[in-house]
Amino acid sequence: MAAAEVARQSTEGARNLLLSAHVGFDSMPDQLVNKSVCQGFCFNILCVGETGLGKSTLMDTLFNTKFESDPASHSQPGVHIKSNSYELQESNVRLKLSIINSVGFGDQINKEESYRSIVEFIDAQFEAYLQEELKIKRTLHNYHDSRIHVCLYFIAPTGHSLKSLDLVTMKKLDSKVNIIPIIAKADSISKTELQKFKIKIMSELVSNGVQIYQFPTDDETVAEINGTMNAHLPFAVVGSTEEIKIGNKMMKARQYPWGTVQVENESHCDFVKLREMLIRVNMEDLREQTHARHYELYRRCKLEEMGFKDTDPDNKPFSLQETYEAKRNEFLGELQKKEEEMRQMFVTRVKEKESELKEAEKELHDKFDRLKKLHQDEKKKLEDKKKSLDDEMNAFKQRKTAAELLQSQAQQSGSQQTLKREKERKNSGFL
């Protein structure tokens, strides 16, 4: 800030001097032109609109070439972004053109989130440029700028009013990209209906606070034509790559049973107006507006989210170094606070775990004591039972021995009596 103030004061205090001879710095514009031509240019167009409105055909017609494009079906599950880049050359000027198409837009039953993928894609390009800009070693001079320079919003030629999807989408996009609304397939409605439709569209955009791109009128060389063309918005266009012989010339046109619609005839459609405004007159302004307005807004919001500001709470100048130091100290303070919280949490968790382990150990000891006592009781019962069984076995053995003794004695007495009776029988026989 201080350096800028010094530069401003030095400029205000500069004296005007007359040159006595030619020096040569009047060739600066030529040098800039030569350098720009050598580097080439880039231009990125986003086409948003429902499937079947002729977005690809209009791009082919605008740049008088055939771009590679596959027809999209109406059965897409969601909206996805398809980007194609092409290298074009006209005379000695090279243009790297990127055409981004929103495939499947408006084809879903629930269209509530149809704009989200488009917004995310635009923000992603801004974020990529911001990350490159914030690098220590930047290569912006040969960086491929993928930021969207213009959004051609295709409106269905209903002839009544804008759909709610169109209003919501344009409202979400107007702060992020330059929007040029166009009525697609304008040959499908009459001139009277078309004029009423244009008035209805502009009144709805104004009443809903949608800001579309206005062609600049601050440059005297283009102020008149741009002011006139602002009154023709939205442009009603017809696209065609077919050439039909009309008179002695081959012209791009659409052939119908009732007649021929000439694409480049301004009484038939606004295609020429769109081409003049988009490519031949305001292409560089669209690039500048993207960088100076939309990208700067995104950059400011992102840096403010990161905590960077130009002034302190007292509205005094605040340098980037001071902001960095303040954020660094704040980050270190938060880091220390979180570290202390984690340490306290760790200590608490350790204490809780220790108490849990002690409880578990106590429970294990109690369980061991109970099992030990139970084991001892069971062992004592078994020993008592064993002793009882041993006593019963000894008593049984004694009774068995006594019985065997009595049995042997009885056998002996029986054998003696038998011998005695036999002896007595023999004695009685002799007598």
PDB file of C-alpha atoms in Angstrom, residues 90-372:
ATOM      1  CA  GLU A  90      -7.514 -17.494 -38.880  1.00  0.00           C
ATOM      2  CA  SER A  91      -4.894 -15.579 -40.899  1.00  0.00           C
ATOM      3  CA  ASN A  92      -1.884 -15.578 -38.543  1.00  0.00           C
ATOM      4  CA  VAL A  93      -3.935 -15.562 -35.312  1.00  0.00           C
ATOM      5  CA  ARG A  94      -4.164 -18.803 -33.334  1.00  0.00           C
ATOM      6  CA  LEU A  95      -7.090 -19.461 -31.000  1.00  0.00           C
ATOM      7  CA  LYS A  96      -7.375 -22.286 -28.504  1.00  0.00           C
ATOM      8  CA  LEU A  97     -11.116 -22.750 -28.228  1.00  0.00           C
ATOM      9  CA  SER A  98     -12.773 -24.830 -25.522  1.00  0.00           C
ATOM     10  CA  ILE A  99     -16.446 -25.719 -25.841  1.00  0.00           C
ATOM     11  CA  ILE A 100     -18.054 -26.961 -22.648  1.00  0.00           C
ATOM     12  CA  ASN A 101     -21.460 -28.600 -22.882  1.00  0.00           C
ATOM     13  CA  SER A 102     -23.881 -29.436 -20.060  1.00  0.00           C
ATOM     14  CA  VAL A 103     -25.006 -32.902 -21.118  1.00  0.00           C
ATOM     15  CA  GLY A 104     -28.377 -34.013 -19.751  1.00  0.00           C
ATOM     16  CA  PHE A 105     -29.423 -30.581 -18.489  1.00  0.00           C
ATOM     17  CA  GLY A 106     -33.176 -30.442 -17.893  1.00  0.00           C
ATOM     18  CA  ASP A 107     -33.804 -34.112 -18.736  1.00  0.00           C
ATOM     19  CA  GLN A 108     -34.464 -35.298 -15.186  1.00  0.00           C
ATOM     20  CA  ILE A 109     -37.844 -35.429 -13.463  1.00  0.00           C
ATOM     21  CA  ASN A 110     -36.358 -33.757 -10.384  1.00  0.00           C
ATOM     22  CA  LYS A 111     -34.508 -30.705 -11.742  1.00  0.00           C
ATOM     23  CA  GLU A 112     -33.758 -29.197  -8.338  1.00  0.00           C
ATOM     24  CA  GLU A 113     -30.012 -29.872  -8.459  1.00  0.00           C
ATOM     25  CA  SER A 114     -29.487 -29.516 -12.246  1.00  0.00           C
ATOM     26  CA  TYR A 115     -27.378 -26.371 -11.891  1.00  0.00           C
ATOM     27  CA  ARG A 116     -25.062 -27.775  -9.210  1.00  0.00           C
ATOM     28  CA  SER A 117     -22.620 -29.607 -11.494  1.00  0.00           C
ATOM     29  CA  ILE A 118     -22.314 -26.492 -13.694  1.00  0.00           C
ATOM     30  CA  VAL A 119     -21.541 -24.243 -10.725  1.00  0.00           C
ATOM     31  CA  GLU A 120     -19.036 -26.763  -9.353  1.00  0.00           C
ATOM     32  CA  PHE A 121     -17.272 -26.935 -12.735  1.00  0.00           C
ATOM     33  CA  ILE A 122     -16.951 -23.129 -12.967  1.00  0.00           C
ATOM     34  CA  ASP A 123     -15.648 -22.929  -9.389  1.00  0.00           C
ATOM     35  CA  ALA A 124     -13.171 -25.733 -10.107  1.00  0.00           C
ATOM     36  CA  GLN A 125     -11.660 -23.708 -12.974  1.00  0.00           C
ATOM     37  CA  PHE A 126     -11.393 -20.626 -10.752  1.00  0.00           C
ATOM     38  CA  GLU A 127      -9.777 -22.729  -8.018  1.00  0.00           C
ATOM     39  CA  ALA A 128      -7.224 -24.208 -10.435  1.00  0.00           C
ATOM     40  CA  TYR A 129      -6.217 -20.713 -11.595  1.00  0.00           C
ATOM     41  CA  LEU A 130      -6.042 -19.456  -7.992  1.00  0.00           C
ATOM     42  CA  GLN A 131      -3.812 -22.368  -6.961  1.00  0.00           C
ATOM     43  CA  GLU A 132      -1.492 -21.616  -9.879  1.00  0.00           C
ATOM     44  CA  GLU A 133      -1.483 -17.936  -8.939  1.00  0.00           C
ATOM     45  CA  LEU A 134      -0.594 -18.685  -5.309  1.00  0.00           C
ATOM     46  CA  LYS A 135       2.379 -20.898  -6.187  1.00  0.00           C
ATOM     47  CA  ILE A 136       5.858 -19.671  -5.309  1.00  0.00           C
ATOM     48  CA  LYS A 137       7.076 -20.518  -8.794  1.00  0.00           C
ATOM     49  CA  ARG A 138       4.283 -19.499 -11.151  1.00  0.00           C
ATOM     50  CA  THR A 139       3.958 -20.218 -14.876  1.00  0.00           C
ATOM     51  CA  LEU A 140       0.973 -18.048 -15.736  1.00  0.00           C
ATOM     52  CA  HIS A 141       2.535 -16.938 -19.027  1.00  0.00           C
ATOM     53  CA  ASN A 142       2.061 -20.418 -20.524  1.00  0.00           C
ATOM     54  CA  TYR A 143      -0.734 -21.643 -18.237  1.00  0.00           C
ATOM     55  CA  HIS A 144      -3.809 -22.880 -20.088  1.00  0.00           C
ATOM     56  CA  ASP A 145      -6.597 -20.685 -18.771  1.00  0.00           C
ATOM     57  CA  SER A 146      -9.675 -22.898 -18.427  1.00  0.00           C
ATOM     58  CA  ARG A 147     -11.916 -20.274 -16.811  1.00  0.00           C
ATOM     59  CA  ILE A 148     -15.275 -19.848 -18.540  1.00  0.00           C
ATOM     60  CA  HIS A 149     -15.349 -16.581 -20.498  1.00  0.00           C
ATOM     61  CA  VAL A 150     -18.965 -16.682 -21.634  1.00  0.00           C
ATOM     62  CA  CYS A 151     -22.069 -18.767 -21.009  1.00  0.00           C
ATOM     63  CA  LEU A 152     -24.483 -19.053 -23.906  1.00  0.00           C
ATOM     64  CA  TYR A 153     -27.775 -19.902 -22.227  1.00  0.00           C
ATOM     65  CA  PHE A 154     -30.152 -21.582 -24.680  1.00  0.00           C
ATOM     66  CA  ILE A 155     -33.841 -20.843 -24.063  1.00  0.00           C
ATOM     67  CA  ALA A 156     -36.516 -23.104 -25.510  1.00  0.00           C
ATOM     68  CA  PRO A 157     -38.745 -21.227 -28.014  1.00  0.00           C
ATOM     69  CA  THR A 158     -41.981 -21.698 -26.077  1.00  0.00           C
ATOM     70  CA  GLY A 159     -43.212 -18.171 -26.768  1.00  0.00           C
ATOM     71  CA  HIS A 160     -44.693 -17.847 -23.275  1.00  0.00           C
ATOM     72  CA  SER A 161     -42.193 -17.259 -20.460  1.00  0.00           C
ATOM     73  CA  LEU A 162     -39.017 -18.577 -18.911  1.00  0.00           C
ATOM     74  CA  LYS A 163     -39.093 -21.892 -17.108  1.00  0.00           C
ATOM     75  CA  SER A 164     -38.317 -21.875 -13.399  1.00  0.00           C
ATOM     76  CA  LEU A 165     -35.252 -24.041 -14.138  1.00  0.00           C
ATOM     77  CA  ASP A 166     -33.893 -21.313 -16.435  1.00  0.00           C
ATOM     78  CA  LEU A 167     -34.412 -18.567 -13.857  1.00  0.00           C
ATOM     79  CA  VAL A 168     -32.854 -20.548 -11.010  1.00  0.00           C
ATOM     80  CA  THR A 169     -29.842 -21.622 -13.091  1.00  0.00           C
ATOM     81  CA  MET A 170     -29.125 -18.150 -14.465  1.00  0.00           C
ATOM     82  CA  LYS A 171     -29.471 -16.667 -10.976  1.00  0.00           C
ATOM     83  CA  LYS A 172     -26.880 -19.142  -9.681  1.00  0.00           C
ATOM     84  CA  LEU A 173     -24.515 -18.401 -12.575  1.00  0.00           C
ATOM     85  CA  ASP A 174     -24.743 -14.617 -13.004  1.00  0.00           C
ATOM     86  CA  SER A 175     -22.086 -13.875 -10.353  1.00  0.00           C
ATOM     87  CA  LYS A 176     -19.689 -16.473 -11.779  1.00  0.00           C
ATOM     88  CA  VAL A 177     -19.800 -16.079 -15.565  1.00  0.00           C
ATOM     89  CA  ASN A 178     -20.870 -13.693 -18.341  1.00  0.00           C
ATOM     90  CA  ILE A 179     -24.327 -14.853 -19.432  1.00  0.00           C
ATOM     91  CA  ILE A 180     -25.666 -14.170 -22.915  1.00  0.00           C
ATOM     92  CA  PRO A 181     -29.234 -15.531 -23.239  1.00  0.00           C
ATOM     93  CA  ILE A 182     -30.252 -16.745 -26.683  1.00  0.00           C
ATOM     94  CA  ILE A 183     -33.533 -18.120 -27.991  1.00  0.00           C
ATOM     95  CA  ALA A 184     -32.724 -21.372 -29.764  1.00  0.00           C
ATOM     96  CA  LYS A 185     -34.491 -22.581 -32.918  1.00  0.00           C
ATOM     97  CA  ALA A 186     -36.102 -19.171 -33.345  1.00  0.00           C
ATOM     98  CA  ASP A 187     -37.574 -20.205 -36.701  1.00  0.00           C
ATOM     99  CA  SER A 188     -40.225 -22.237 -34.869  1.00  0.00           C
ATOM    100  CA  ILE A 189     -42.244 -19.174 -33.761  1.00  0.00           C
ATOM    101  CA  SER A 190     -43.559 -16.168 -35.648  1.00  0.00           C
ATOM    102  CA  LYS A 191     -41.915 -12.726 -35.606  1.00  0.00           C
ATOM    103  CA  THR A 192     -44.721 -11.205 -33.529  1.00  0.00           C
ATOM    104  CA  GLU A 193     -44.563 -13.988 -30.945  1.00  0.00           C
ATOM    105  CA  LEU A 194     -40.762 -13.761 -30.951  1.00  0.00           C
ATOM    106  CA  GLN A 195     -40.778 -10.036 -30.184  1.00  0.00           C
ATOM    107  CA  LYS A 196     -43.266 -10.506 -27.326  1.00  0.00           C
ATOM    108  CA  PHE A 197     -41.208 -13.445 -26.061  1.00  0.00           C
ATOM    109  CA  LYS A 198     -38.046 -11.311 -25.963  1.00  0.00           C
ATOM    110  CA  ILE A 199     -39.798  -8.570 -23.978  1.00  0.00           C
ATOM    111  CA  LYS A 200     -41.241 -11.178 -21.580  1.00  0.00           C
ATOM    112  CA  ILE A 201     -37.816 -12.778 -21.040  1.00  0.00           C
ATOM    113  CA  MET A 202     -36.066  -9.479 -20.275  1.00  0.00           C
ATOM    114  CA  SER A 203     -38.822  -8.376 -17.878  1.00  0.00           C
ATOM    115  CA  GLU A 204     -38.625 -11.700 -16.006  1.00  0.00           C
ATOM    116  CA  LEU A 205     -34.827 -11.487 -15.782  1.00  0.00           C
ATOM    117  CA  VAL A 206     -35.028  -7.952 -14.372  1.00  0.00           C
ATOM    118  CA  SER A 207     -37.815  -8.781 -11.910  1.00  0.00           C
ATOM    119  CA  ASN A 208     -35.876 -11.813 -10.607  1.00  0.00           C
ATOM    120  CA  GLY A 209     -32.602  -9.911 -10.289  1.00  0.00           C
ATOM    121  CA  VAL A 210     -30.697 -11.940 -12.894  1.00  0.00           C
ATOM    122  CA  GLN A 211     -27.735  -9.970 -14.241  1.00  0.00           C
ATOM    123  CA  ILE A 212     -26.835 -10.888 -17.801  1.00  0.00           C
ATOM    124  CA  TYR A 213     -23.794  -9.653 -19.701  1.00  0.00           C
ATOM    125  CA  GLN A 214     -24.219  -6.153 -21.119  1.00  0.00           C
ATOM    126  CA  PHE A 215     -22.053  -5.197 -24.067  1.00  0.00           C
ATOM    127  CA  PRO A 216     -19.751  -2.358 -22.898  1.00  0.00           C
ATOM    128  CA  THR A 217     -20.510   1.193 -24.020  1.00  0.00           C
ATOM    129  CA  ASP A 218     -17.571   2.987 -22.366  1.00  0.00           C
ATOM    130  CA  ASP A 219     -15.361   2.573 -25.463  1.00  0.00           C
ATOM    131  CA  GLU A 220     -16.288   5.193 -28.055  1.00  0.00           C
ATOM    132  CA  THR A 221     -15.291   2.977 -30.976  1.00  0.00           C
ATOM    133  CA  VAL A 222     -17.901   0.306 -30.123  1.00  0.00           C
ATOM    134  CA  ALA A 223     -20.295   2.248 -27.881  1.00  0.00           C
ATOM    135  CA  GLU A 224     -22.892   2.825 -30.602  1.00  0.00           C
ATOM    136  CA  ILE A 225     -23.069  -0.732 -31.934  1.00  0.00           C
ATOM    137  CA  ASN A 226     -22.953  -2.259 -28.436  1.00  0.00           C
ATOM    138  CA  GLY A 227     -25.704   0.044 -27.209  1.00  0.00           C
ATOM    139  CA  THR A 228     -27.847  -0.944 -30.163  1.00  0.00           C
ATOM    140  CA  MET A 229     -27.203  -4.658 -29.657  1.00  0.00           C
ATOM    141  CA  ASN A 230     -28.033  -4.502 -25.940  1.00  0.00           C
ATOM    142  CA  ALA A 231     -31.560  -3.613 -27.002  1.00  0.00           C
ATOM    143  CA  HIS A 232     -31.770  -6.796 -29.129  1.00  0.00           C
ATOM    144  CA  LEU A 233     -31.081  -9.187 -26.241  1.00  0.00           C
ATOM    145  CA  PRO A 234     -31.856 -12.037 -26.022  1.00  0.00           C
ATOM    146  CA  PHE A 235     -30.672 -13.002 -29.500  1.00  0.00           C
ATOM    147  CA  ALA A 236     -33.014 -15.255 -31.489  1.00  0.00           C
ATOM    148  CA  VAL A 237     -30.749 -17.588 -33.459  1.00  0.00           C
ATOM    149  CA  VAL A 238     -30.933 -20.397 -35.981  1.00  0.00           C
ATOM    150  CA  GLY A 239     -28.005 -22.722 -36.632  1.00  0.00           C
ATOM    151  CA  SER A 240     -27.235 -24.812 -39.697  1.00  0.00           C
ATOM    152  CA  THR A 241     -24.174 -26.338 -41.349  1.00  0.00           C
ATOM    153  CA  GLU A 242     -25.976 -27.100 -44.597  1.00  0.00           C
ATOM    154  CA  GLU A 243     -25.331 -24.811 -47.539  1.00  0.00           C
ATOM    155  CA  ILE A 244     -28.073 -24.122 -50.042  1.00  0.00           C
ATOM    156  CA  LYS A 245     -27.749 -22.232 -53.311  1.00  0.00           C
ATOM    157  CA  ILE A 246     -29.769 -19.044 -53.126  1.00  0.00           C
ATOM    158  CA  GLY A 247     -29.467 -16.959 -56.259  1.00  0.00           C
ATOM    159  CA  ASN A 248     -25.840 -17.190 -57.298  1.00  0.00           C
ATOM    160  CA  LYS A 249     -24.441 -17.782 -53.807  1.00  0.00           C
ATOM    161  CA  MET A 250     -24.111 -20.790 -51.501  1.00  0.00           C
ATOM    162  CA  MET A 251     -25.474 -19.784 -48.100  1.00  0.00           C
ATOM    163  CA  LYS A 252     -26.037 -21.533 -44.777  1.00  0.00           C
ATOM    164  CA  ALA A 253     -29.748 -22.096 -44.470  1.00  0.00           C
ATOM    165  CA  ARG A 254     -32.493 -24.444 -43.335  1.00  0.00           C
ATOM    166  CA  GLN A 255     -34.840 -25.761 -45.998  1.00  0.00           C
ATOM    167  CA  TYR A 256     -38.523 -26.229 -45.111  1.00  0.00           C
ATOM    168  CA  PRO A 257     -41.563 -27.141 -47.222  1.00  0.00           C
ATOM    169  CA  TRP A 258     -42.853 -23.601 -46.805  1.00  0.00           C
ATOM    170  CA  GLY A 259     -39.572 -21.834 -47.538  1.00  0.00           C
ATOM    171  CA  THR A 260     -35.926 -21.298 -46.604  1.00  0.00           C
ATOM    172  CA  VAL A 261     -34.485 -19.727 -43.423  1.00  0.00           C
ATOM    173  CA  GLN A 262     -31.147 -18.063 -44.118  1.00  0.00           C
ATOM    174  CA  VAL A 263     -28.868 -18.217 -41.083  1.00  0.00           C
ATOM    175  CA  GLU A 264     -26.878 -15.105 -42.008  1.00  0.00           C
ATOM    176  CA  ASN A 265     -29.884 -13.041 -43.054  1.00  0.00           C
ATOM    177  CA  GLU A 266     -30.572 -10.539 -40.253  1.00  0.00           C
ATOM    178  CA  SER A 267     -34.230 -10.299 -41.225  1.00  0.00           C
ATOM    179  CA  HIS A 268     -34.574 -14.040 -40.526  1.00  0.00           C
ATOM    180  CA  CYS A 269     -32.655 -14.374 -37.221  1.00  0.00           C
ATOM    181  CA  ASP A 270     -30.047 -12.721 -34.976  1.00  0.00           C
ATOM    182  CA  PHE A 271     -27.210 -15.112 -35.758  1.00  0.00           C
ATOM    183  CA  VAL A 272     -25.050 -12.401 -37.360  1.00  0.00           C
ATOM    184  CA  LYS A 273     -25.621 -10.095 -34.375  1.00  0.00           C
ATOM    185  CA  LEU A 274     -24.538 -12.840 -31.994  1.00  0.00           C
ATOM    186  CA  ARG A 275     -21.403 -13.580 -34.023  1.00  0.00           C
ATOM    187  CA  GLU A 276     -20.499  -9.894 -34.249  1.00  0.00           C
ATOM    188  CA  MET A 277     -20.958  -9.283 -30.524  1.00  0.00           C
ATOM    189  CA  LEU A 278     -19.433 -12.527 -29.301  1.00  0.00           C
ATOM    190  CA  ILE A 279     -16.410 -12.898 -31.576  1.00  0.00           C
ATOM    191  CA  ARG A 280     -15.625  -9.801 -33.623  1.00  0.00           C
ATOM    192  CA  VAL A 281     -16.341  -7.004 -31.130  1.00  0.00           C
ATOM    193  CA  ASN A 282     -16.424  -8.166 -27.494  1.00  0.00           C
ATOM    194  CA  MET A 283     -14.347 -11.349 -27.211  1.00  0.00           C
ATOM    195  CA  GLU A 284     -11.509  -9.558 -25.400  1.00  0.00           C
ATOM    196  CA  ASP A 285     -13.942  -7.723 -23.113  1.00  0.00           C
ATOM    197  CA  LEU A 286     -15.496 -11.065 -22.147  1.00  0.00           C
ATOM    198  CA  ARG A 287     -12.028 -12.329 -21.226  1.00  0.00           C
ATOM    199  CA  GLU A 288     -11.303  -9.181 -19.213  1.00  0.00           C
ATOM    200  CA  GLN A 289     -14.663  -9.287 -17.417  1.00  0.00           C
ATOM    201  CA  THR A 290     -14.046 -12.912 -16.469  1.00  0.00           C
ATOM    202  CA  HIS A 291     -10.700 -12.017 -14.897  1.00  0.00           C
ATOM    203  CA  ALA A 292     -11.489  -8.599 -13.428  1.00  0.00           C
ATOM    204  CA  ARG A 293     -14.998  -9.259 -12.149  1.00  0.00           C
ATOM    205  CA  HIS A 294     -15.932 -12.899 -11.718  1.00  0.00           C
ATOM    206  CA  TYR A 295     -12.512 -14.331 -10.874  1.00  0.00           C
ATOM    207  CA  GLU A 296     -11.702 -11.418  -8.550  1.00  0.00           C
ATOM    208  CA  LEU A 297     -14.967 -12.022  -6.694  1.00  0.00           C
ATOM    209  CA  TYR A 298     -14.139 -15.716  -6.288  1.00  0.00           C
ATOM    210  CA  ARG A 299     -10.548 -14.909  -5.270  1.00  0.00           C
ATOM    211  CA  ARG A 300     -11.646 -12.343  -2.697  1.00  0.00           C
ATOM    212  CA  CYS A 301     -14.185 -14.714  -1.137  1.00  0.00           C
ATOM    213  CA  LYS A 302     -11.668 -17.565  -0.957  1.00  0.00           C
ATOM    214  CA  LEU A 303      -8.944 -15.385   0.596  1.00  0.00           C
ATOM    215  CA  GLU A 304     -11.427 -13.985   3.122  1.00  0.00           C
ATOM    216  CA  GLU A 305     -12.408 -17.546   4.026  1.00  0.00           C
ATOM    217  CA  MET A 306      -8.710 -18.227   4.633  1.00  0.00           C
ATOM    218  CA  GLY A 307      -8.567 -15.159   6.906  1.00  0.00           C
ATOM    219  CA  PHE A 308      -6.721 -12.725   4.635  1.00  0.00           C
ATOM    220  CA  LYS A 309      -7.943  -9.117   4.697  1.00  0.00           C
ATOM    221  CA  ASP A 310      -6.775  -5.745   3.368  1.00  0.00           C
ATOM    222  CA  THR A 311      -7.602  -3.854   6.582  1.00  0.00           C
ATOM    223  CA  ASP A 312      -7.577  -4.593  10.294  1.00  0.00           C
ATOM    224  CA  PRO A 313     -10.659  -4.103  12.534  1.00  0.00           C
ATOM    225  CA  ASP A 314      -9.784  -0.380  12.744  1.00  0.00           C
ATOM    226  CA  ASN A 315      -9.851  -0.019   8.919  1.00  0.00           C
ATOM    227  CA  LYS A 316      -6.109   0.522   8.813  1.00  0.00           C
ATOM    228  CA  PRO A 317      -3.971  -0.996   6.046  1.00  0.00           C
ATOM    229  CA  PHE A 318      -3.051  -4.569   6.775  1.00  0.00           C
ATOM    230  CA  SER A 319      -0.135  -6.093   4.900  1.00  0.00           C
ATOM    231  CA  LEU A 320      -0.044  -9.673   3.703  1.00  0.00           C
ATOM    232  CA  GLN A 321       2.941 -10.364   5.980  1.00  0.00           C
ATOM    233  CA  GLU A 322       1.023  -9.154   9.014  1.00  0.00           C
ATOM    234  CA  THR A 323      -1.991 -11.216   7.991  1.00  0.00           C
ATOM    235  CA  TYR A 324       0.224 -14.260   7.545  1.00  0.00           C
ATOM    236  CA  GLU A 325       1.856 -13.761  10.947  1.00  0.00           C
ATOM    237  CA  ALA A 326      -1.520 -13.248  12.609  1.00  0.00           C
ATOM    238  CA  LYS A 327      -2.943 -16.386  10.972  1.00  0.00           C
ATOM    239  CA  ARG A 328       0.224 -18.304  11.834  1.00  0.00           C
ATOM    240  CA  ASN A 329       0.033 -17.278  15.491  1.00  0.00           C
ATOM    241  CA  GLU A 330      -3.676 -18.061  15.542  1.00  0.00           C
ATOM    242  CA  PHE A 331      -3.001 -21.446  13.977  1.00  0.00           C
ATOM    243  CA  LEU A 332      -0.187 -22.199  16.427  1.00  0.00           C
ATOM    244  CA  GLY A 333      -2.439 -21.179  19.324  1.00  0.00           C
ATOM    245  CA  GLU A 334      -5.222 -23.442  18.075  1.00  0.00           C
ATOM    246  CA  LEU A 335      -2.685 -26.210  17.522  1.00  0.00           C
ATOM    247  CA  GLN A 336      -1.355 -25.910  21.075  1.00  0.00           C
ATOM    248  CA  LYS A 337      -4.902 -25.795  22.426  1.00  0.00           C
ATOM    249  CA  LYS A 338      -5.846 -28.915  20.493  1.00  0.00           C
ATOM    250  CA  GLU A 339      -2.612 -30.593  21.569  1.00  0.00           C
ATOM    251  CA  GLU A 340      -3.378 -29.827  25.217  1.00  0.00           C
ATOM    252  CA  GLU A 341      -6.948 -31.065  24.773  1.00  0.00           C
ATOM    253  CA  MET A 342      -5.632 -34.262  23.192  1.00  0.00           C
ATOM    254  CA  ARG A 343      -3.118 -34.694  26.022  1.00  0.00           C
ATOM    255  CA  GLN A 344      -5.831 -34.241  28.640  1.00  0.00           C
ATOM    256  CA  MET A 345      -8.082 -36.595  26.743  1.00  0.00           C
ATOM    257  CA  PHE A 346      -5.240 -39.123  26.539  1.00  0.00           C
ATOM    258  CA  VAL A 347      -4.580 -38.895  30.289  1.00  0.00           C
ATOM    259  CA  THR A 348      -8.296 -39.271  31.003  1.00  0.00           C
ATOM    260  CA  ARG A 349      -8.552 -42.240  28.678  1.00  0.00           C
ATOM    261  CA  VAL A 350      -5.484 -43.864  30.290  1.00  0.00           C
ATOM    262  CA  LYS A 351      -6.958 -43.399  33.766  1.00  0.00           C
ATOM    263  CA  GLU A 352     -10.279 -44.809  32.633  1.00  0.00           C
ATOM    264  CA  LYS A 353      -8.495 -47.747  31.042  1.00  0.00           C
ATOM    265  CA  GLU A 354      -6.441 -48.344  34.177  1.00  0.00           C
ATOM    266  CA  SER A 355      -9.560 -48.352  36.346  1.00  0.00           C
ATOM    267  CA  GLU A 356     -11.249 -50.723  33.888  1.00  0.00           C
ATOM    268  CA  LEU A 357      -8.211 -53.031  33.962  1.00  0.00           C
ATOM    269  CA  LYS A 358      -8.100 -52.939  37.784  1.00  0.00           C
ATOM    270  CA  GLU A 359     -11.777 -53.800  37.948  1.00  0.00           C
ATOM    271  CA  ALA A 360     -11.235 -56.610  35.490  1.00  0.00           C
ATOM    272  CA  GLU A 361      -8.222 -57.848  37.501  1.00  0.00           C
ATOM    273  CA  LYS A 362     -10.237 -57.748  40.726  1.00  0.00           C
ATOM    274  CA  GLU A 363     -13.058 -59.655  39.082  1.00  0.00           C
ATOM    275  CA  LEU A 364     -10.567 -62.243  37.803  1.00  0.00           C
ATOM    276  CA  HIS A 365      -9.047 -62.649  41.309  1.00  0.00           C
ATOM    277  CA  ASP A 366     -12.492 -63.062  42.880  1.00  0.00           C
ATOM    278  CA  LYS A 367     -13.437 -65.560  40.234  1.00  0.00           C
ATOM    279  CA  PHE A 368     -10.164 -67.442  40.800  1.00  0.00           C
ATOM    280  CA  ASP A 369     -10.772 -67.556  44.562  1.00  0.00           C
ATOM    281  CA  ARG A 370     -14.299 -68.822  44.043  1.00  0.00           C
ATOM    282  CA  LEU A 371     -13.111 -71.482  41.648  1.00  0.00           C
ATOM    283  CA  LYS A 372     -10.270 -72.441  44.000  1.00  0.00           C
TER     284      LYS A 372
END
